[in-house]
Amino acid sequence: NVQSSFTRIAFDLYWMYSASAFGLLGYKNIYDYAAKEHGIARGTCSDFIHIVERFANRDEHGNILEEIRLVGRYGCTVDGIFC
């Protein structure tokens, strides 16, 4: 579904950015990687990375886990789904 696709892209971008792995694939920066591999603009790339940094669940050591827990405007919490 669309929601899980966005989540996968967000974590991919976060990991590529935090590990500077885009350089290993020949890209100059994360934005070039995002444009070529995912077809998204610079601002969207930044937004995705910041969403992971802000909302991703973390383990007891503060490491980011590959899941996001969001609270919707109606107070319900559903993994990866706004409500």
PDB file of C-alpha atoms in Angstrom:
ATOM      1  CA  ASN A   1       0.000   0.000   0.000  1.00  0.00           C
ATOM      2  CA  VAL A   2       0.990   3.638  -0.360  1.00  0.00           C
ATOM      3  CA  GLN A   3       1.585   4.189   3.353  1.00  0.00           C
ATOM      4  CA  SER A   4       4.094   1.340   3.641  1.00  0.00           C
ATOM      5  CA  SER A   5       5.827   2.484   0.432  1.00  0.00           C
ATOM      6  CA  PHE A   6       6.373   5.942   1.907  1.00  0.00           C
ATOM      7  CA  THR A   7       7.671   4.401   5.109  1.00  0.00           C
ATOM      8  CA  ARG A   8      10.117   2.171   3.203  1.00  0.00           C
ATOM      9  CA  ILE A   9      11.378   5.130   1.181  1.00  0.00           C
ATOM     10  CA  ALA A  10      11.750   7.251   4.321  1.00  0.00           C
ATOM     11  CA  PHE A  11      13.844   4.604   6.079  1.00  0.00           C
ATOM     12  CA  ASP A  12      15.907   3.993   2.949  1.00  0.00           C
ATOM     13  CA  LEU A  13      16.698   7.701   2.691  1.00  0.00           C
ATOM     14  CA  TYR A  14      17.434   7.964   6.399  1.00  0.00           C
ATOM     15  CA  TRP A  15      19.834   5.035   6.302  1.00  0.00           C
ATOM     16  CA  MET A  16      21.570   6.206   3.107  1.00  0.00           C
ATOM     17  CA  TYR A  17      21.926   9.692   4.607  1.00  0.00           C
ATOM     18  CA  SER A  18      23.095   8.677   8.084  1.00  0.00           C
ATOM     19  CA  ALA A  19      25.632   6.178   6.723  1.00  0.00           C
ATOM     20  CA  SER A  20      26.670   8.394   3.777  1.00  0.00           C
ATOM     21  CA  ALA A  21      26.076   5.289   1.675  1.00  0.00           C
ATOM     22  CA  PHE A  22      24.883   7.341  -1.302  1.00  0.00           C
ATOM     23  CA  GLY A  23      28.558   8.070  -2.031  1.00  0.00           C
ATOM     24  CA  LEU A  24      29.323   4.373  -2.399  1.00  0.00           C
ATOM     25  CA  LEU A  25      26.746   4.267  -5.188  1.00  0.00           C
ATOM     26  CA  GLY A  26      28.362   7.206  -6.972  1.00  0.00           C
ATOM     27  CA  TYR A  27      25.979   9.948  -5.889  1.00  0.00           C
ATOM     28  CA  LYS A  28      27.271  13.343  -4.801  1.00  0.00           C
ATOM     29  CA  ASN A  29      24.639  13.802  -2.095  1.00  0.00           C
ATOM     30  CA  ILE A  30      21.452  12.323  -0.666  1.00  0.00           C
ATOM     31  CA  TYR A  31      19.305  14.575  -2.846  1.00  0.00           C
ATOM     32  CA  ASP A  32      20.800  13.247  -6.082  1.00  0.00           C
ATOM     33  CA  TYR A  33      20.232   9.713  -4.790  1.00  0.00           C
ATOM     34  CA  ALA A  34      16.604  10.487  -3.857  1.00  0.00           C
ATOM     35  CA  ALA A  35      15.868  12.053  -7.232  1.00  0.00           C
ATOM     36  CA  LYS A  36      17.366   9.224  -9.262  1.00  0.00           C
ATOM     37  CA  GLU A  37      16.324   6.202  -7.166  1.00  0.00           C
ATOM     38  CA  HIS A  38      12.933   7.359  -5.865  1.00  0.00           C
ATOM     39  CA  GLY A  39      11.944  10.233  -8.154  1.00  0.00           C
ATOM     40  CA  ILE A  40      11.452  12.677  -5.299  1.00  0.00           C
ATOM     41  CA  ALA A  41      12.496  16.299  -4.895  1.00  0.00           C
ATOM     42  CA  ARG A  42      15.009  17.753  -2.455  1.00  0.00           C
ATOM     43  CA  GLY A  43      12.357  19.069  -0.032  1.00  0.00           C
ATOM     44  CA  THR A  44      10.493  15.757   0.071  1.00  0.00           C
ATOM     45  CA  CYS A  45      13.761  13.946   0.738  1.00  0.00           C
ATOM     46  CA  SER A  46      14.501  16.240   3.681  1.00  0.00           C
ATOM     47  CA  ASP A  47      10.963  15.825   4.998  1.00  0.00           C
ATOM     48  CA  PHE A  48      11.215  12.022   4.882  1.00  0.00           C
ATOM     49  CA  ILE A  49      14.554  12.000   6.719  1.00  0.00           C
ATOM     50  CA  HIS A  50      13.226  14.364   9.396  1.00  0.00           C
ATOM     51  CA  ILE A  51      10.076  12.268   9.880  1.00  0.00           C
ATOM     52  CA  VAL A  52      12.221   9.209  10.631  1.00  0.00           C
ATOM     53  CA  GLU A  53      14.478  11.193  12.969  1.00  0.00           C
ATOM     54  CA  ARG A  54      11.508  12.587  14.843  1.00  0.00           C
ATOM     55  CA  PHE A  55       8.941   9.780  14.904  1.00  0.00           C
ATOM     56  CA  ALA A  56      10.759   6.451  14.560  1.00  0.00           C
ATOM     57  CA  ASN A  57      10.703   4.145  17.544  1.00  0.00           C
ATOM     58  CA  ARG A  58      14.047   3.639  19.245  1.00  0.00           C
ATOM     59  CA  ASP A  59      15.588   0.788  21.165  1.00  0.00           C
ATOM     60  CA  GLU A  60      16.961   1.117  24.701  1.00  0.00           C
ATOM     61  CA  HIS A  61      20.237   2.478  23.277  1.00  0.00           C
ATOM     62  CA  GLY A  62      18.547   5.179  21.203  1.00  0.00           C
ATOM     63  CA  ASN A  63      19.058   3.405  17.881  1.00  0.00           C
ATOM     64  CA  ILE A  64      16.277   3.901  15.377  1.00  0.00           C
ATOM     65  CA  LEU A  65      14.075   0.878  14.703  1.00  0.00           C
ATOM     66  CA  GLU A  66      12.438   0.453  11.317  1.00  0.00           C
ATOM     67  CA  GLU A  67       8.959   1.377  12.420  1.00  0.00           C
ATOM     68  CA  ILE A  68       7.132   4.635  13.008  1.00  0.00           C
ATOM     69  CA  ARG A  69       4.391   5.139  15.535  1.00  0.00           C
ATOM     70  CA  LEU A  70       2.173   8.135  14.850  1.00  0.00           C
ATOM     71  CA  VAL A  71      -0.670   9.618  16.835  1.00  0.00           C
ATOM     72  CA  GLY A  72      -3.457  10.941  14.642  1.00  0.00           C
ATOM     73  CA  ARG A  73      -5.516  14.005  15.297  1.00  0.00           C
ATOM     74  CA  TYR A  74      -8.280  11.844  16.768  1.00  0.00           C
ATOM     75  CA  GLY A  75      -5.953  10.381  19.368  1.00  0.00           C
ATOM     76  CA  CYS A  76      -5.622   6.903  17.935  1.00  0.00           C
ATOM     77  CA  THR A  77      -2.239   5.283  17.404  1.00  0.00           C
ATOM     78  CA  VAL A  78      -1.721   2.962  14.505  1.00  0.00           C
ATOM     79  CA  ASP A  79       1.657   2.008  13.047  1.00  0.00           C
ATOM     80  CA  GLY A  80       2.170   3.910   9.831  1.00  0.00           C
ATOM     81  CA  ILE A  81      -1.449   5.102   9.542  1.00  0.00           C
ATOM     82  CA  PHE A  82      -2.841   8.534  10.325  1.00  0.00           C
ATOM     83  CA  CYS A  83      -6.290   8.559  11.860  1.00  0.00           C
TER      84      CYS A  83
END
